[in-house]
C-alpha positions as a Python dict, from the first residue, in 0.01 Angstrom:
ca = {
    (1, 'M'): (0, 0, 0),
    (2, 'N'): (305, 220, 68),
    (3, 'L'): (383, 183, -294),
    (4, 'I'): (34, 258, -413),
    (5, 'G'): (19, 562, -168),
    (6, 'V'): (346, 725, -359),
    (7, 'I'): (222, 659, -682),
    (8, 'L'): (-130, 872, -607),
    (9, 'I'): (66, 1140, -477),
    (10, 'I'): (296, 1163, -746),
    (11, 'I'): (9, 1155, -1008),
    (12, 'G'): (-160, 1414, -756),
    (13, 'A'): (180, 1650, -831),
    (14, 'V'): (180, 1572, -1213),
    (15, 'L'): (-148, 1675, -1245),
    (16, 'L'): (-68, 1989, -1058),
    (17, 'F'): (197, 2060, -1270),
    (18, 'L'): (-50, 2008, -1577),
    (19, 'A'): (-288, 2280, -1440),
    (20, 'I'): (-16, 2521, -1422),
    (21, 'L'): (102, 2438, -1794),
    (22, 'F'): (-251, 2503, -1927),
    (23, 'S'): (-270, 2835, -1756),
    (24, 'I'): (26, 2951, -1993),
    (25, 'D'): (-92, 3166, -2300),
    (26, 'G'): (68, 2908, -2547),
    (27, 'F'): (-123, 2628, -2401),
    (28, 'T'): (-435, 2821, -2383),
    (29, 'D'): (-477, 2930, -2765),
    (30, 'K'): (-480, 2550, -2837),
    (31, 'I'): (-763, 2462, -2628),
    (32, 'R'): (-961, 2719, -2712),
    (33, 'A'): (-1175, 2524, -2990),
    (34, 'I'): (-1232, 2227, -2727),
    (35, 'Q'): (-1364, 2500, -2451),
    (36, 'A'): (-1595, 2647, -2695),
    (37, 'K'): (-1755, 2321, -2781),
    (38, 'L'): (-1777, 2230, -2450),
    (39, 'N'): (-1939, 2524, -2331),
    (40, 'E'): (-2217, 2469, -2564),
    (41, 'F'): (-2290, 2141, -2403),
    (42, 'E'): (-2298, 2331, -2076),
    (43, 'N'): (-2539, 2590, -2207),
    (44, 'I'): (-2789, 2285, -2297),
    (45, 'V'): (-2733, 2141, -1974),
    (46, 'A'): (-2814, 2507, -1821),
    (47, 'S'): (-3133, 2533, -2026),
    (48, 'L'): (-3288, 2195, -1932),
    (49, 'P'): (-3672, 2198, -1809),
    (50, 'N'): (-3792, 2000, -1508),
    (51, 'K'): (-3451, 1970, -1322),
    (52, 'W'): (-3660, 1826, -1055),
    (53, 'L'): (-3673, 1503, -1257),
    (54, 'V'): (-3270, 1480, -1239),
    (55, 'L'): (-3313, 1556, -899),
    (56, 'V'): (-3520, 1245, -850),
    (57, 'A'): (-3289, 1050, -1077),
    (58, 'V'): (-3013, 1145, -872),
    (59, 'I'): (-3157, 1030, -510),
    (60, 'F'): (-3275, 723, -693),
    (61, 'L'): (-2931, 651, -824),
    (62, 'F'): (-2783, 670, -496),
    (63, 'C'): (-3078, 438, -303),
    (64, 'L'): (-2990, 199, -610),
    (65, 'K'): (-2584, 211, -538),
    (66, 'A'): (-2691, 9, -224),
    (67, 'F'): (-2734, -289, -466),
    (68, 'V'): (-2588, -194, -820),
    (69, 'P'): (-2202, -127, -843),
    (70, 'I'): (-2275, 222, -958),
    (71, 'P'): (-1955, 443, -890),
    (72, 'I'): (-2027, 680, -670),
    (73, 'P'): (-1838, 973, -821),
    (74, 'T'): (-2027, 964, -1156),
    (75, 'I'): (-2335, 1020, -932),
    (76, 'C'): (-2176, 1292, -742),
    (77, 'L'): (-2058, 1481, -1130),
    (78, 'I'): (-2415, 1449, -1219),
    (79, 'S'): (-2546, 1663, -946),
    (80, 'G'): (-2302, 1894, -1004),
    (81, 'I'): (-2319, 1957, -1357),
    (82, 'V'): (-2678, 2029, -1325),
    (83, 'F'): (-2735, 2200, -995),
    (84, 'P'): (-2561, 2523, -858),
    (85, 'S'): (-2240, 2446, -662),
    (86, 'Q'): (-2433, 2466, -260),
    (87, 'A'): (-2728, 2289, -411),
    (88, 'S'): (-2529, 1964, -571),
    (89, 'F'): (-2330, 1932, -252),
    (90, 'I'): (-2652, 1936, -31),
    (91, 'I'): (-2787, 1664, -289),
    (92, 'N'): (-2504, 1481, -279),
    (93, 'V'): (-2470, 1494, 118),
    (94, 'V'): (-2844, 1358, 113),
    (95, 'G'): (-2781, 1102, -140),
    (96, 'V'): (-2490, 942, 28),
    (97, 'S'): (-2673, 943, 394),
    (98, 'L'): (-2952, 768, 195),
    (99, 'L'): (-2691, 495, 97),
    (100, 'L'): (-2513, 494, 414),
    (101, 'T'): (-2866, 457, 614),
    (102, 'I'): (-2995, 161, 353),
    (103, 'K'): (-2669, -73, 392),
    (104, 'F'): (-2653, 22, 774),
    (105, 'F'): (-2989, -93, 831),
    (106, 'W'): (-2967, -419, 591),
    (107, 'G'): (-2651, -534, 801),
    (108, 'K'): (-2830, -477, 1120),
    (109, 'R'): (-3126, -706, 970),
    (110, 'F'): (-2912, -945, 756),
    (111, 'G'): (-2575, -965, 892),
    (112, 'P'): (-2245, -858, 763),
    (113, 'G'): (-2252, -1125, 486),
    (114, 'A'): (-1993, -1343, 344),
    (115, 'V'): (-1728, -1069, 410),
    (116, 'S'): (-1736, -1175, 767),
    (117, 'K'): (-1555, -1525, 684),
    (118, 'L'): (-1272, -1325, 544),
    (119, 'Y'): (-1195, -1063, 838),
    (120, 'K'): (-1266, -1300, 1119),
    (121, 'K'): (-958, -1502, 997),
    (122, 'N'): (-718, -1234, 1085),
    (123, 'E'): (-758, -1225, 1463),
    (124, 'A'): (-574, -873, 1476),
    (125, 'I'): (-814, -710, 1217),
    (126, 'T'): (-1118, -860, 1429),
    (127, 'K'): (-989, -717, 1732),
    (128, 'V'): (-929, -380, 1560),
    (129, 'L'): (-1263, -358, 1406),
    (130, 'E'): (-1493, -474, 1662),
    (131, 'S'): (-1331, -278, 1958),
    (132, 'K'): (-1353, -393, 2307),
    (133, 'E'): (-1712, -339, 2322),
    (134, 'G'): (-1822, -499, 1994),
    (135, 'R'): (-1973, -192, 1868),
    (136, 'G'): (-1759, -110, 1586),
    (137, 'N'): (-1377, 79, 1607),
    (138, 'P'): (-1503, 453, 1506),
    (139, 'W'): (-1164, 514, 1425),
    (140, 'L'): (-1128, 253, 1200),
    (141, 'L'): (-1455, 381, 1033),
    (142, 'F'): (-1339, 725, 1010),
    (143, 'G'): (-986, 525, 828),
    (144, 'L'): (-1209, 356, 603),
    (145, 'R'): (-1432, 644, 472),
    (146, 'I'): (-1138, 828, 412),
    (147, 'V'): (-870, 583, 215),
    (148, 'P'): (-921, 512, -122),
    (149, 'Y'): (-1157, 222, -289),
    (150, 'A'): (-1278, 123, 96),
    (151, 'P'): (-1583, -39, -37),
    (152, 'L'): (-1871, 204, 118),
    (153, 'N'): (-2122, -70, 100),
    (154, 'M'): (-1960, -358, 313),
    (155, 'V'): (-1809, -141, 542),
    (156, 'S'): (-2157, 34, 633),
    (157, 'Q'): (-2321, -334, 625),
    (158, 'I'): (-2033, -491, 881),
    (159, 'Y'): (-2067, -183, 1095),
    (160, 'G'): (-2479, -222, 1092),
    (161, 'S'): (-2433, -589, 1201),
    (162, 'M'): (-2263, -460, 1499),
    (163, 'N'): (-2374, -275, 1810),
    (164, 'C'): (-2256, 44, 1645),
    (165, 'E'): (-2474, 361, 1697),
    (166, 'Y'): (-2653, 480, 1408),
    (167, 'D'): (-2602, 848, 1477),
    (168, 'L'): (-2231, 798, 1513),
    (169, 'F'): (-2184, 569, 1249),
    (170, 'M'): (-2356, 855, 1007),
    (171, 'I'): (-2136, 1135, 1205),
    (172, 'I'): (-1823, 941, 1169),
    (173, 'S'): (-1886, 812, 778),
    (174, 'L'): (-2012, 1156, 654),
    (175, 'L'): (-1695, 1355, 819),
    (176, 'G'): (-1448, 1097, 663),
    (177, 'F'): (-1590, 1096, 313),
    (178, 'L'): (-1650, 1469, 341),
    (179, 'P'): (-1324, 1565, 127),
    (180, 'K'): (-1438, 1308, -131),
    (181, 'L'): (-1789, 1451, -147),
    (182, 'L'): (-1668, 1791, -188),
    (183, 'S'): (-1411, 1704, -418),
    (184, 'Y'): (-1641, 1527, -678),
    (185, 'T'): (-1924, 1807, -639),
    (186, 'I'): (-1654, 2096, -738),
    (187, 'I'): (-1504, 1855, -1033),
    (188, 'G'): (-1887, 1827, -1154),
    (189, 'Q'): (-1920, 2191, -1138),
    (190, 'N'): (-1611, 2277, -1331),
    (191, 'V'): (-1657, 1987, -1564),
    (192, 'F'): (-1692, 2210, -1872),
    (193, 'N'): (-1368, 2370, -1800),
    (194, 'P'): (-1166, 2082, -1769),
    (195, 'F'): (-823, 2271, -1840),
    (196, 'S'): (-872, 2520, -1563),
    (197, 'L'): (-724, 2492, -1202),
    (198, 'A'): (-1075, 2495, -1062),
    (199, 'F'): (-1110, 2130, -1233),
    (200, 'I'): (-801, 1985, -1171),
    (201, 'L'): (-713, 2089, -800),
    (202, 'P'): (-980, 1890, -638),
    (203, 'I'): (-855, 1615, -843),
    (204, 'V'): (-492, 1649, -744),
    (205, 'I'): (-638, 1681, -354),
    (206, 'L'): (-828, 1375, -403),
    (207, 'F'): (-476, 1188, -539),
    (208, 'M'): (-291, 1329, -280),
    (209, 'L'): (-506, 1246, 3),
    (210, 'S'): (-570, 910, -97),
    (211, 'G'): (-198, 861, -113),
    (212, 'V'): (-129, 1005, 217),
    (213, 'S'): (-397, 827, 406),
    (214, 'L'): (-306, 490, 253),
    (215, 'I'): (45, 523, 370),
    (216, 'G'): (-114, 641, 692),
    (217, 'F'): (-328, 331, 742),
    (218, 'N'): (-52, 105, 638),
    (219, 'L'): (164, 225, 919),
    (220, 'I'): (-133, 185, 1137),
    (221, 'L'): (-176, -171, 1028),
    (222, 'E'): (218, -241, 1055),
    (223, 'K'): (230, -130, 1395),
    (224, 'I'): (-60, -339, 1513),
    (225, 'Q'): (83, -665, 1381),
    (226, 'K'): (418, -581, 1547),
    (227, 'Q'): (203, -556, 1846),
    (228, 'K'): (37, -868, 1810),
    (229, 'S'): (412, -1029, 1725),
    (230, 'S'): (552, -870, 2026),
    (231, 'K'): (296, -1021, 2238),
    (232, 'S'): (332, -1364, 2111),
    (233, 'I'): (737, -1361, 2148),
    (234, 'I'): (636, -1307, 2531),
    (235, 'K'): (387, -1561, 2562),
    (236, 'E'): (632, -1796, 2420),
    (237, 'D'): (929, -1715, 2622),
    (238, 'K'): (667, -1754, 2895),
}
């Protein structure tokens, strides 16, 4: 995971360099034709009638995501493209909240599913995940919401199957997922101006955040593993 984290940070740095490069006059001349076409699409979207239908569709997609593998960034981008910044962000927060709620209570009703067989094979992971009270480790939940590619549905279902309090689960999940949610929304707002810093900077932040969080998460897991190994050695000596 350390290697992946470093790669993500490097990609973020490269994108930042490209964003600065696009702002140079020599490059802006070459992209004006592309930008003109994108502006036409933007005007079409802006003039869409019955935007409430798009709102219903976006909320439906968030709920459907609980059972169908639909990428969260795609749904957030749709919202950001069609609606103003504040409205799209609120819509995305509401949508993600509904998704988290569905999977949390699904886990509460039907259990963690087949994935429990995987994490319960590792005593260290089980101990960290369930914590002393068996209510689900809140720090781990926060970390899993920040790191990239941590399955949103699976984590929600696992915590729902425990004695985790719903309010605490939602607050921690939204706080951890907030940087990504905000970035997706901003990207959607600026999707018709892809050569701008406003479009590229949130992507840079996502890559940087993903890289740093992966490295940090990996360091924590290594520390837990070392502690477990130390305890095993002490027991053997006794």
